[in-house]
Short mmCIF file of C-alpha atoms and ligand atoms in Angstrom, two decimals:
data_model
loop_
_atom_site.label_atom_id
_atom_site.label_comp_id
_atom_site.label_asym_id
_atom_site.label_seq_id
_atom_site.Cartn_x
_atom_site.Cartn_y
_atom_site.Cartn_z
CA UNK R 140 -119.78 -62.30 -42.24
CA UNK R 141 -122.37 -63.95 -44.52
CA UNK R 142 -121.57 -67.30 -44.27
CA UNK R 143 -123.69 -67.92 -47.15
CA UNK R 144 -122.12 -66.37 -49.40
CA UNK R 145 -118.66 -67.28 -48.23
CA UNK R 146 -119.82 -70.92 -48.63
CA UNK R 147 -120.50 -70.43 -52.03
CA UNK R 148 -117.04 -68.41 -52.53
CA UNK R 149 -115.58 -71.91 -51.23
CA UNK R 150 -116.75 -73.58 -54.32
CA UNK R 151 -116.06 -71.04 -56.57
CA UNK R 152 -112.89 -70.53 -55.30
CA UNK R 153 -112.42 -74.29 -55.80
CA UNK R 154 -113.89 -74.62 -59.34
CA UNK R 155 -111.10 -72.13 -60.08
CA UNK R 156 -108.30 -74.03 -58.69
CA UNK R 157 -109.57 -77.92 -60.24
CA UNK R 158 -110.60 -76.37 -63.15
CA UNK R 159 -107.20 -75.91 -64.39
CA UNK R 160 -106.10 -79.04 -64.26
CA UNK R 161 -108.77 -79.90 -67.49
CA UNK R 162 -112.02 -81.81 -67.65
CA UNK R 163 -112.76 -85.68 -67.19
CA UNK R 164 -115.75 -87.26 -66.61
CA UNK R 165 -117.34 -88.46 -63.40
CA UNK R 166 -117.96 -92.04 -62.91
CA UNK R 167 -121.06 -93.34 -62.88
CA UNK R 168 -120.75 -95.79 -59.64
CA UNK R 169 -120.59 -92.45 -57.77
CA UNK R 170 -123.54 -90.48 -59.56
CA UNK R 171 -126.35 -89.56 -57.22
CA UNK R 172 -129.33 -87.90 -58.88
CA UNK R 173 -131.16 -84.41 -57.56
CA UNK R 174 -134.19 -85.86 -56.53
CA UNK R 175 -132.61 -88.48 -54.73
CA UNK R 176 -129.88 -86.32 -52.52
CA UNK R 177 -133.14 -84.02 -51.68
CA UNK R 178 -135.04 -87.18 -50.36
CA UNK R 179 -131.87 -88.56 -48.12
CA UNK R 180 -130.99 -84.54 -47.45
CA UNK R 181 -134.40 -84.08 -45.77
CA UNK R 182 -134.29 -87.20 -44.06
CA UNK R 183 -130.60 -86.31 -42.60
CA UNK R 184 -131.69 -83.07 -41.80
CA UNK R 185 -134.79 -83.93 -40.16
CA UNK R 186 -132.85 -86.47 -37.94
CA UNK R 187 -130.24 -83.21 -37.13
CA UNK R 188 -132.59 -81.92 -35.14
CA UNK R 189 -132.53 -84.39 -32.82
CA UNK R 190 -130.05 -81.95 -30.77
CA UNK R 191 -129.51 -79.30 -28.02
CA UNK R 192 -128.99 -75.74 -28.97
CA UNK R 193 -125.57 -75.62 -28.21
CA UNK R 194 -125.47 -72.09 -30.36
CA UNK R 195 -127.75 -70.27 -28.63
CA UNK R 196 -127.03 -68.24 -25.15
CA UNK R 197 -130.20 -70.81 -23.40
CA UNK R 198 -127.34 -73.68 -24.26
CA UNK R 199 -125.74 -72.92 -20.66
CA UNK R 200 -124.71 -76.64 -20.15
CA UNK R 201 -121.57 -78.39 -21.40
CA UNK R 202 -118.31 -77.12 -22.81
CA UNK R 203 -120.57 -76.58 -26.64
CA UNK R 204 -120.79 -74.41 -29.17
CA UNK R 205 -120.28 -74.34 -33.09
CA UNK R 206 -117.35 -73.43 -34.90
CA UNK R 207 -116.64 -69.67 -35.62
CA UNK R 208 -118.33 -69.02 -39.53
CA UNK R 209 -114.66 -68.11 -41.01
CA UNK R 210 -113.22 -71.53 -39.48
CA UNK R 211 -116.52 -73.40 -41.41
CA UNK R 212 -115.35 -71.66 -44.32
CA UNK R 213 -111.86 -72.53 -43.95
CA UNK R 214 -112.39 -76.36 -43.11
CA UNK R 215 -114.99 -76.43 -46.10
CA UNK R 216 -112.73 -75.20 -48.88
CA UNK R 217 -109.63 -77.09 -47.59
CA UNK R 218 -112.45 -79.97 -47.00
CA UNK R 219 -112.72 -80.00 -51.12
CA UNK R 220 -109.30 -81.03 -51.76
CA UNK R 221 -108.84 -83.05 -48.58
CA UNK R 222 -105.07 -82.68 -47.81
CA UNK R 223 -103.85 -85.11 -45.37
CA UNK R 224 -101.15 -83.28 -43.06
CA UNK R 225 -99.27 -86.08 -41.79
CA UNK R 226 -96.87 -85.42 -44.10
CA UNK R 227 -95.72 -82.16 -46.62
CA UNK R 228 -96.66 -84.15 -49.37
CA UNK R 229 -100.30 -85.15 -48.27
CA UNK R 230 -100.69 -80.69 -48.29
CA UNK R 231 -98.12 -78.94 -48.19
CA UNK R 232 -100.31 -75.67 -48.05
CA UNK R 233 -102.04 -76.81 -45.02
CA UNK R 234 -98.70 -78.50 -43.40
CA UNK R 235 -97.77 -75.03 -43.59
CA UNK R 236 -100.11 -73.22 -42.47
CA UNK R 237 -100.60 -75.71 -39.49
CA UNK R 238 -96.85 -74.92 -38.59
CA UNK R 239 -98.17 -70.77 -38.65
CA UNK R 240 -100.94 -71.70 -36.25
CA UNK R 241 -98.93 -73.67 -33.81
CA UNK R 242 -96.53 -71.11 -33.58
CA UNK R 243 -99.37 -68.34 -32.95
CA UNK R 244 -100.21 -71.20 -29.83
CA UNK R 245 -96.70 -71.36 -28.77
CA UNK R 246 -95.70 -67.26 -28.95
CA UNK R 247 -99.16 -67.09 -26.95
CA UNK R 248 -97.92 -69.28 -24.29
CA UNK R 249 -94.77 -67.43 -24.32
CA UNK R 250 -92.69 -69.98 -25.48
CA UNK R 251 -89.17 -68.85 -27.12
CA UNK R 252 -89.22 -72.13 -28.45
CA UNK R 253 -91.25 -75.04 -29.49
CA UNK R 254 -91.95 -78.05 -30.73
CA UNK R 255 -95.31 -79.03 -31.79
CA UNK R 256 -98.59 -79.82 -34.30
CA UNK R 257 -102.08 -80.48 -33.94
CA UNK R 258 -104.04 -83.21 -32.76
CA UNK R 259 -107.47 -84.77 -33.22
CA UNK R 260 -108.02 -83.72 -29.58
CA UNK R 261 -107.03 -82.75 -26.12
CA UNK R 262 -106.67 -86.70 -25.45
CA UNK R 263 -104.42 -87.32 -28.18
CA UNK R 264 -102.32 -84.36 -27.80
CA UNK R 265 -102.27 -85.48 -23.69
CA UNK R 266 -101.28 -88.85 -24.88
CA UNK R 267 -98.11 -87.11 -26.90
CA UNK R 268 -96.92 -85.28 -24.01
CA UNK R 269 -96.91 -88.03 -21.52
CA UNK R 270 -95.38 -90.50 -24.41
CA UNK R 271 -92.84 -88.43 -23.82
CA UNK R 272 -92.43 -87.74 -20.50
CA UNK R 273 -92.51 -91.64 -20.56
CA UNK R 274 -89.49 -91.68 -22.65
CA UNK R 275 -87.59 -89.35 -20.53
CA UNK R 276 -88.70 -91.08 -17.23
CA UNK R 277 -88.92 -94.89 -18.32
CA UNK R 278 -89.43 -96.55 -14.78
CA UNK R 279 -91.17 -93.41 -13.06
CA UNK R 280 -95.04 -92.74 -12.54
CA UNK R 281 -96.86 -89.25 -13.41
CA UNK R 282 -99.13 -87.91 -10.94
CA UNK R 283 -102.24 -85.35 -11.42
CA UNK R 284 -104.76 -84.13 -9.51
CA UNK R 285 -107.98 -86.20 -8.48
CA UNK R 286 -109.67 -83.11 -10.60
CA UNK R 287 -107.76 -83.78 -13.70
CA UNK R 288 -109.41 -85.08 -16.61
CA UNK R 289 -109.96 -88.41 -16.07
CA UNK R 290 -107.80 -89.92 -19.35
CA UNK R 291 -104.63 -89.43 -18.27
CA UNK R 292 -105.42 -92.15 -15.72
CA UNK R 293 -106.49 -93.84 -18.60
CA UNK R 294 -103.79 -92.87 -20.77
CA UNK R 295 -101.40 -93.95 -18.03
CA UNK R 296 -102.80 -97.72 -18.80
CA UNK R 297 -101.89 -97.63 -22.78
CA UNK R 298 -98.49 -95.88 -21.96
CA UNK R 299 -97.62 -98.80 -18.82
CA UNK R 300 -96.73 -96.18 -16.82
CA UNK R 301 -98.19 -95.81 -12.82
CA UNK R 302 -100.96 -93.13 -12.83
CA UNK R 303 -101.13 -91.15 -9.53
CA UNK R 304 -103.69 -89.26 -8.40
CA UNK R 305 -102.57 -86.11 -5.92
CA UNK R 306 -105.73 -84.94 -3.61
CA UNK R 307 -107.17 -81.18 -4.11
CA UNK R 308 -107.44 -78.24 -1.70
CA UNK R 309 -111.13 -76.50 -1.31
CA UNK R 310 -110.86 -74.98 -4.28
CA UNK R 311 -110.47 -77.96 -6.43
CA UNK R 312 -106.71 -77.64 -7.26
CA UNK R 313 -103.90 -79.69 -6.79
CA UNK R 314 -102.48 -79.67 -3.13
CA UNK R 315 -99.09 -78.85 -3.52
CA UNK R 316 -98.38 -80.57 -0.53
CA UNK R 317 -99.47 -83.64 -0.70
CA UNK R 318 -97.81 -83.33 -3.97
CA UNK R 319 -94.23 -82.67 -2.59
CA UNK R 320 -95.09 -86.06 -0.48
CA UNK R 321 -95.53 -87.88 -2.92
CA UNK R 322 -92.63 -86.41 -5.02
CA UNK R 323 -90.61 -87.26 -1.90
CA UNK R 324 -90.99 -90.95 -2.59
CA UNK R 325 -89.30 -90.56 -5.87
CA UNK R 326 -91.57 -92.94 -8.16
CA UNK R 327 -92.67 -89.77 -9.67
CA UNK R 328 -91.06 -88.13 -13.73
CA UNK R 329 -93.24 -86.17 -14.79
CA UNK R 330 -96.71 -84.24 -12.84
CA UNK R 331 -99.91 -82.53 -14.99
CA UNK R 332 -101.27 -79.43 -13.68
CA UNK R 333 -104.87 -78.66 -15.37
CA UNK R 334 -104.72 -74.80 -15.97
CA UNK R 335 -108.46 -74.67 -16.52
CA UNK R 336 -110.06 -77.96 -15.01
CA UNK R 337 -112.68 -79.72 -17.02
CA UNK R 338 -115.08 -79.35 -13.85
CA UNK R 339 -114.97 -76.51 -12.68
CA UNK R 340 -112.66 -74.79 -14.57
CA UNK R 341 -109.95 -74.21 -11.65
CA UNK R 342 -105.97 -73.49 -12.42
CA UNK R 343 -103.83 -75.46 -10.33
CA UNK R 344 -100.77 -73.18 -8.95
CA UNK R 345 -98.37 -74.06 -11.57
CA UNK R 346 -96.26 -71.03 -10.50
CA UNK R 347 -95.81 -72.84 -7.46
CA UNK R 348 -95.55 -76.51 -8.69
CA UNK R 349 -92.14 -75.33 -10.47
CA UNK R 350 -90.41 -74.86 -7.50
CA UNK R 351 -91.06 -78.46 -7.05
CA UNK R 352 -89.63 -79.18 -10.50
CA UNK R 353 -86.18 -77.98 -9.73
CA UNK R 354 -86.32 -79.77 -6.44
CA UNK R 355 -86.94 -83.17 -7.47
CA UNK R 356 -86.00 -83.15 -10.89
CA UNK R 357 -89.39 -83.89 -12.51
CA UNK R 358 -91.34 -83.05 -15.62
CA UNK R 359 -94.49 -80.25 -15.49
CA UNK R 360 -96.75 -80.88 -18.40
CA UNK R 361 -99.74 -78.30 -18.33
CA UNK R 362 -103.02 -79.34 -19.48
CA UNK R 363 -104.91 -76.33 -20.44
CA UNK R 364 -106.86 -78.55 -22.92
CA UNK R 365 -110.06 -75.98 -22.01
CA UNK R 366 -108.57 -73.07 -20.52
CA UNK R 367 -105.46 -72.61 -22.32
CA UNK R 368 -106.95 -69.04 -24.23
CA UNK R 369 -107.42 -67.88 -20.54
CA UNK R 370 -103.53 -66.94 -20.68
CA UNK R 371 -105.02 -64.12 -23.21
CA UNK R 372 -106.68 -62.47 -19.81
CA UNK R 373 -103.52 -63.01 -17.45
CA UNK R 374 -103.22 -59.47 -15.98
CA UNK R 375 -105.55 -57.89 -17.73
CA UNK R 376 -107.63 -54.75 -16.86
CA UNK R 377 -111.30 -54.67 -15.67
CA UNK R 378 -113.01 -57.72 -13.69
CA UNK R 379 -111.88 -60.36 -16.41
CA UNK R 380 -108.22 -59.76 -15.96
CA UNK R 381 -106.91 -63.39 -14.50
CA UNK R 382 -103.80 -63.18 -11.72
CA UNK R 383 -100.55 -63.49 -13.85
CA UNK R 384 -98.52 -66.00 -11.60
CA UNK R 385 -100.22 -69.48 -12.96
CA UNK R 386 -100.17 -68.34 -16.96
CA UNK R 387 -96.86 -66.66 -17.04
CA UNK R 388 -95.46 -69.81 -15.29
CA UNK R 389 -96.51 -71.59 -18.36
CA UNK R 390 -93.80 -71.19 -20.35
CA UNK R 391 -91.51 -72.73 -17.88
CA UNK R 392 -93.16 -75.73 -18.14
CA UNK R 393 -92.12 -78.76 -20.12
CA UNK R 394 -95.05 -78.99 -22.70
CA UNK R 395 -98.55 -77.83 -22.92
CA UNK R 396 -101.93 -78.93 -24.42
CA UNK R 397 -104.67 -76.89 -25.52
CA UNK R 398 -107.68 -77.63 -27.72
CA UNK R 399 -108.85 -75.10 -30.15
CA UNK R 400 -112.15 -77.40 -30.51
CA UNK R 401 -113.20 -75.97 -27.50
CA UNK R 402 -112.07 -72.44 -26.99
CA UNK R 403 -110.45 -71.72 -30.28
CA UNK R 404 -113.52 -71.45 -32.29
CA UNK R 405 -112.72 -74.95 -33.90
CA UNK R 406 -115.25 -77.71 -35.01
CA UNK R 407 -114.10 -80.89 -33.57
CA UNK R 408 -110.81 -82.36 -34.71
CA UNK R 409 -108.64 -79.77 -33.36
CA UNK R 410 -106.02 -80.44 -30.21
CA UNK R 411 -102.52 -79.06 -29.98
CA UNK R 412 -99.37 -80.48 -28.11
CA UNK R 413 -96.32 -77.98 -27.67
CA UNK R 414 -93.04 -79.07 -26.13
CA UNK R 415 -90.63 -76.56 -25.33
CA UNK R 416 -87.13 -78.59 -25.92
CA UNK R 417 -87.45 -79.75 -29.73
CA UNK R 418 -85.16 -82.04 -29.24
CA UNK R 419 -87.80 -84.85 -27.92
CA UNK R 420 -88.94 -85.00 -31.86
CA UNK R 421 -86.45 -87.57 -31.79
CA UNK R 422 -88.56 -89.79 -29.42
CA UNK R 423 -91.18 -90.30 -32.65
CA UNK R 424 -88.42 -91.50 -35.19
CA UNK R 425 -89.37 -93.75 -37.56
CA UNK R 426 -89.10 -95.41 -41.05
CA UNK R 427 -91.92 -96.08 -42.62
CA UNK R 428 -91.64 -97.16 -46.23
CA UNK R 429 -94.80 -95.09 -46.97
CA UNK R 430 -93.98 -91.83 -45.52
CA UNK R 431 -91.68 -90.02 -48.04
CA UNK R 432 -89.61 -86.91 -47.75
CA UNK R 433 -90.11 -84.02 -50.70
CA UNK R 434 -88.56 -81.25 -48.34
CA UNK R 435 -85.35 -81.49 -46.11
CA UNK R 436 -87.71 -80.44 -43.10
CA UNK R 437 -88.54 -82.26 -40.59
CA UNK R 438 -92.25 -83.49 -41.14
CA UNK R 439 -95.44 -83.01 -39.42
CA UNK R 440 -96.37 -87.09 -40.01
CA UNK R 441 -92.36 -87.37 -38.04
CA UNK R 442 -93.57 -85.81 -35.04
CA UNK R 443 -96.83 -86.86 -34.14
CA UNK R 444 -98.02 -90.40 -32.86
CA UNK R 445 -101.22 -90.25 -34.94
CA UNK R 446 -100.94 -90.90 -39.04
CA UNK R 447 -103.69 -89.54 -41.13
CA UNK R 448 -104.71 -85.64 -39.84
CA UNK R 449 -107.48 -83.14 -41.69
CA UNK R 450 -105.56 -80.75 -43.20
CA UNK R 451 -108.90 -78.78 -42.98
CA UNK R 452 -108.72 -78.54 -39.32
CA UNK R 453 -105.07 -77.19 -39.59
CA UNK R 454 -106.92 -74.71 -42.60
CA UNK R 455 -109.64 -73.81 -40.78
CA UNK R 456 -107.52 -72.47 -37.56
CA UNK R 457 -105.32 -70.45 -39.69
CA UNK R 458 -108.23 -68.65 -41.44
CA UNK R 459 -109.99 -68.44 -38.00
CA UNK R 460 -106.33 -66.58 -36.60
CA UNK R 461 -106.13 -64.59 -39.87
CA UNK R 462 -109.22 -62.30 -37.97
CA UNK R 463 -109.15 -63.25 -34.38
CA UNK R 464 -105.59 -63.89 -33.54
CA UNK R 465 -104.62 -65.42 -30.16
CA UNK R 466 -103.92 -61.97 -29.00
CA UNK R 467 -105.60 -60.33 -25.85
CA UNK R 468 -107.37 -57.73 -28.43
CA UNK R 469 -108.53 -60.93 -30.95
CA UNK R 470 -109.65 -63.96 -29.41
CA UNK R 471 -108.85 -62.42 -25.46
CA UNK R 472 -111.90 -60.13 -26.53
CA UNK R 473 -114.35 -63.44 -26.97
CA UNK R 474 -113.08 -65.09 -23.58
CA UNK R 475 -113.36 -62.11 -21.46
CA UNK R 476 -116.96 -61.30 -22.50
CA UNK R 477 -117.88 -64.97 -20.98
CA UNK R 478 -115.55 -64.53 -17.87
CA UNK R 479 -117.55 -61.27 -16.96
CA UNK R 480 -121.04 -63.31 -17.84
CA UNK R 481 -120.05 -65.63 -15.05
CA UNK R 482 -118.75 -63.44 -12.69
CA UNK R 483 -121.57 -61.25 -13.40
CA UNK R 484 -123.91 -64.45 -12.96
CA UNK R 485 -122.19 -65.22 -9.82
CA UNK R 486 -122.86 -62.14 -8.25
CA UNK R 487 -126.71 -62.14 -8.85
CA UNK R 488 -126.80 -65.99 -7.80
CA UNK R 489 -125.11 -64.62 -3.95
CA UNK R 490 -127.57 -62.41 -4.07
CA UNK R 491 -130.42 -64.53 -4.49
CA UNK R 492 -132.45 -66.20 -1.84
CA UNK R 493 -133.29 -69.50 -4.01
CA UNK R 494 -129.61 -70.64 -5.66
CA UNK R 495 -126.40 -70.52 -4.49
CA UNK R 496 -123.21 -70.81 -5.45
CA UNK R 497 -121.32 -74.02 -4.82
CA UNK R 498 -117.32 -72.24 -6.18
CA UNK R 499 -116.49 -68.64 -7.18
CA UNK R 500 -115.72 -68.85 -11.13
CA UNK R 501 -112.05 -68.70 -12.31
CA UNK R 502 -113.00 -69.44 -15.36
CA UNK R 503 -116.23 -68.79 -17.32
CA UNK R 504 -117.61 -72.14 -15.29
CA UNK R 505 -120.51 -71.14 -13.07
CA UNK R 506 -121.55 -73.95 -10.39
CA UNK R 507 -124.72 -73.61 -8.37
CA UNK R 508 -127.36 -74.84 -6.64
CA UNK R 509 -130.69 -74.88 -5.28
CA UNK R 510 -131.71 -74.30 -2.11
CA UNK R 511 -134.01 -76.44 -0.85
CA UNK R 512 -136.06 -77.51 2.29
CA UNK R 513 -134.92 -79.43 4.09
CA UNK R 514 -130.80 -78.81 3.36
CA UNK R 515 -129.99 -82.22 2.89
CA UNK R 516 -128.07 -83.67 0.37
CA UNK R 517 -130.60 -86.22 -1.07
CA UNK R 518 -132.70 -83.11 -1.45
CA UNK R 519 -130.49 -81.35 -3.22
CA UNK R 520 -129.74 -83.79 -5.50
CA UNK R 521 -133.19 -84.54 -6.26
CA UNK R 522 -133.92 -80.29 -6.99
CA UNK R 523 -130.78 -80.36 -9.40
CA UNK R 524 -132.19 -83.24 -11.36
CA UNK R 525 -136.06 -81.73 -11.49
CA UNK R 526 -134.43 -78.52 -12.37
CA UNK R 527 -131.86 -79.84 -15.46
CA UNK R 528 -134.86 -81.66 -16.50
CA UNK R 529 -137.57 -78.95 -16.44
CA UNK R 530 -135.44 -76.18 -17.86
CA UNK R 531 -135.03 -78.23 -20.86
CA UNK R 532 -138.84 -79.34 -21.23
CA UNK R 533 -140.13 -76.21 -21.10
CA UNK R 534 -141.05 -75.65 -24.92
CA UNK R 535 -141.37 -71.56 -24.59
CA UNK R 536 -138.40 -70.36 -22.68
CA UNK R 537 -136.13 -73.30 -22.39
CA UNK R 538 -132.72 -73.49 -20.47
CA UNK R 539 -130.01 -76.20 -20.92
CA UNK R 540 -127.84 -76.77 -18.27
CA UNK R 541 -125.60 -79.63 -16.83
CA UNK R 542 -125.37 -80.97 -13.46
CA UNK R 543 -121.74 -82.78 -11.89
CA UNK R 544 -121.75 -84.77 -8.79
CA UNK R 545 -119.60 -83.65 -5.70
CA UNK R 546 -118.98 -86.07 -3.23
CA UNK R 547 -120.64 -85.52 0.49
CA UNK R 548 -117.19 -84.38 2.36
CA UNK R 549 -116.55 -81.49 -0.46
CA UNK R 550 -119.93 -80.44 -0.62
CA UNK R 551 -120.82 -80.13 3.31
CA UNK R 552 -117.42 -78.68 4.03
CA UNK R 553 -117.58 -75.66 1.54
CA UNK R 554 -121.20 -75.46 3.06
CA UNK R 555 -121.54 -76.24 6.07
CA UNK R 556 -125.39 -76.18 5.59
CA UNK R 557 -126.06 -78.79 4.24
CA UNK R 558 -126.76 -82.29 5.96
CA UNK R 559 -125.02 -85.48 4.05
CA UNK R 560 -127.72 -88.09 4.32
CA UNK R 561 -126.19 -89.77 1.00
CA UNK R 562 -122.74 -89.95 0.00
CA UNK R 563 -123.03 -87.17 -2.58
CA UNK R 564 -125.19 -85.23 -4.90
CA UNK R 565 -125.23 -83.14 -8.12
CA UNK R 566 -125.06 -79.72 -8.11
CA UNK R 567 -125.86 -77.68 -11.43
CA UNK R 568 -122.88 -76.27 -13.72
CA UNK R 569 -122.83 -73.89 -16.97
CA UNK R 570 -120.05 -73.04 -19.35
CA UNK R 571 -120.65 -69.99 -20.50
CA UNK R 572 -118.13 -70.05 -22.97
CA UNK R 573 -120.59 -67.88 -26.12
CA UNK R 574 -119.91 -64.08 -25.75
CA UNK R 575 -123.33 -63.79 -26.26
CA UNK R 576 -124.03 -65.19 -22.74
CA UNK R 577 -123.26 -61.94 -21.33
CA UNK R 578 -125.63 -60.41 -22.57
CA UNK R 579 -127.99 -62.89 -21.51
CA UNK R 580 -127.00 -64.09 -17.99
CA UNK R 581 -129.75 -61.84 -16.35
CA UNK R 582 -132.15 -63.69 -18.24
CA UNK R 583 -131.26 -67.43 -17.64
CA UNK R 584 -130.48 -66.36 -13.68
CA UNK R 585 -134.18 -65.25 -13.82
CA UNK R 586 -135.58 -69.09 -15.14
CA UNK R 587 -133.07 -70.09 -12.59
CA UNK R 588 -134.93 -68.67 -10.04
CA UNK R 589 -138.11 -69.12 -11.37
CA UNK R 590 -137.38 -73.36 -11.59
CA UNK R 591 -135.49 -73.41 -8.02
CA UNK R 592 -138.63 -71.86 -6.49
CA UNK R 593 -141.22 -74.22 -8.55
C1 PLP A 815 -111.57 -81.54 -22.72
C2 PLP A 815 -110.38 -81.83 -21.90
C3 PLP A 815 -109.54 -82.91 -22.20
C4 PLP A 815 -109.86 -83.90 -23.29
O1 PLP A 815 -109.84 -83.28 -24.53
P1 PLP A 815 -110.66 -83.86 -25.77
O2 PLP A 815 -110.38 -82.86 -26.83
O3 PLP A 815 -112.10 -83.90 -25.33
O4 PLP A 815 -110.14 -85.21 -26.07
C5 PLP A 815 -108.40 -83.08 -21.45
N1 PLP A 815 -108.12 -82.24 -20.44
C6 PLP A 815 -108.91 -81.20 -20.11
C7 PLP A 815 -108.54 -80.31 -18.98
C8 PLP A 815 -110.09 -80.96 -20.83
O5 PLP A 815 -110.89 -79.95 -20.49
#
């Protein structure tokens, strides 16, 4: 799609709409003249450039990339009459078509039913779900992995609630074990499993963790803030099908997150929280004087801790589902073109005699390092650094990556190797969550090589 000319449809398309409602004047305290918007324009844009690539297949670093061109479009034109979807009233076009969207989320997770909206982001809608496991467990702590993104320790804090942190197996997932220990003490309401962990993108066995849940009478809330879409590849065909057991187990669980900022297609501004019982809407009740009621529904603004929300972001998901639909031949088709790119990636990386491979990908999360000489850990810490440095200094055929520390133990056990002279070191790690990195993960293992060996 030409996103130029679908830009300029938004205004049109705009024009149309305002123009009926007749012609007033603009006020002068808000005029801004040609000449000076071009000045401050060239400035601003000049100044935009102080960035990374994040759209190009060389952008093999963080979890970053731009919005899908028919979600720009969609939070653009929404953008121009700015509906606020904290309640019908502030939009009710975009109230509905947030409730659409969510339930596209929710029959993807394979929920029967639901309760839930968007959020301004994976912390937010985290925050939701554990405000309500809090309600439902008032005196009783919520544990997650060591692995897990580090705000629900933090959102632990603002909720009063005792955080605890469960220990991983090898592979970076929750050990179930010293889970059940734990749960054993009975301090515990409510445990997170990360399907997808910010890291290293590893599912924790949620399949198994519900077991637990009947046993001891807790709470499961899944993160899947970043690999939530995954589900789309559960038991699929061809080397990016995912095992079933973890996804399918989803919709047994008490309430999910996922973010459509990251692998929706989304600009920022876009979490979701879905709870499967919709009775807990009853744990947001309130009466604000300034929150009216035009429709005998219950409210987006009643069941959400946050007030004001873009009804663009809400817009601009719907549009994006309108042509890539959560389905496994829609969006699935995006996500399993990156899972192949880092499976493929980790397979030439094995092979090679200058990298290797710290974890096997679940995800589309590729984690590596050099090999260097001596193996010690210092070493190794020091090649990631020079080599996340030089691959983005080199002006001609740059690389961006990102590195993530692993703590001595973990790193000398999985390879036995290496010497710990420190008490850590970074390793390198790249999301390759672009389609277009699959057709480009020859090419970046090549500067790999090429800046291991220099
Ligand atoms: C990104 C992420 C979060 C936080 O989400 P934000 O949208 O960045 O606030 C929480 N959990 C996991 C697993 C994540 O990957």
């Amino acid at each position: 799609m030409d996103l130029r000319h679908w830009l300029e449809a938004a205004v049109t398309s705009h024009e149309d709409w305002a123009g009926g409602f007749g012609q007033f004047p603009p006020h002068p305290s808000l005029g801004v003249d040609d000449a000076r918007f071009a000045a401050a324009f060239e400035t601003f844009a000049e100044r935009l450039k102080d960035n990374y690539p994040f759209f190009h297949p060389r952008y093999a670093g963080q979890m970053l990339k731009p919005p899908h061109p028919a979600a720009v479009v969609g939070y653009l034109t929404a953008m121009l009459i700015n509906p606020n979807n904290h309640a019908l009233d502030g939009g009710p076009a975009t109230a509905q078509m947030e409730r659409e969207a969510v339930q596209q989320l929710a029959t993807m997770f394979g929920y029967d039913t639901h309760l839930g909206h968007l959020t301004t982001s994976g912390t937010l809608a985290n925050l939701e779900a554990l405000f309500v496991a809090r309600e439902l467990h008032p005196r009783d702590g919520i544990a997650f992995s060591t692995e897990a993104h580090y705000t629900h320790g933090r959102m632990c804090r603002v909720l009063g609630v005792a955080g605890h942190p469960v220990p991983v197996d090898d592979d970076g997932r929750m050990d179930l074990d010293a889970l059940e220990n734990l749960l054993r003490t009975e301090r515990i309401g409510t445990v997170v499993l990360t399907a997808g962990t910010t890291a290293l993108g590893a599912v924790e066995p949620l399949h198994e963790a519900l077991a637990l849940r009947e046993r001891y009478g807790v709470r499961i809330h899944v993160d899947a803030a970043y690999g939530g879409f995954f589900t789309l590849l559960a038991g699929a065909d061809g080397p990016e099908g995912l095992p079933k057991a973890p996804w399918r187990a989803i919709s047994e669980c008490d309430s999910i997150v996922v973010d459509p900022h990251k692998h929706g297609l989304q600009p920022y501004g876009c979490g979701a929280v879905l709870f499967r019982d919709p009775s807990v809407g009853h744990f947001y009740l309130h009466d604000s004087p300034y929150t009216y009621f035009t429709s005998e529904e219950l409210h987006l603004g009643e069941i959400s801790l946050e007030c004001s929300r873009a009804g663009a972001a809400a817009a601009a998901l719907w549009l994006t589902f309108q042509l890539l639909p959560p389905t496994p031949d829609g969006l699935g088709q995006a996500l399993a073109a990156g899972r192949r790119a880092a499976i493929h990636w980790a397979q030439l990386i094995e092979e090679s005699e200058h990298l290797e491979l710290y974890q096997a990908p679940e995800l589309d999360i590729v984690s590596y390092f050099p090999v260097t000489e001596p193996r010690t850990l210092s070493r190794l810490d020091e090649a990631s650094g020079r080599i996340l440095q030089a691959g983005m200094a080199d002006t001609d055929d740059p690389v961006f990556l990102s590195t993530l520390r692993i703590g001595a133990d973990r790193l000398t056990t999985r390879h036995p190797k290496l010497t710990a002279d420190t008490d850590g070191a970074r390793v390198l790690r790249s999301v390759l969550m672009k389609p277009e990195s699959e057709g480009y993960v020859e090419h970046l293992h090549r500067r790999l090589e090429q800046l291991a060996r220099a």
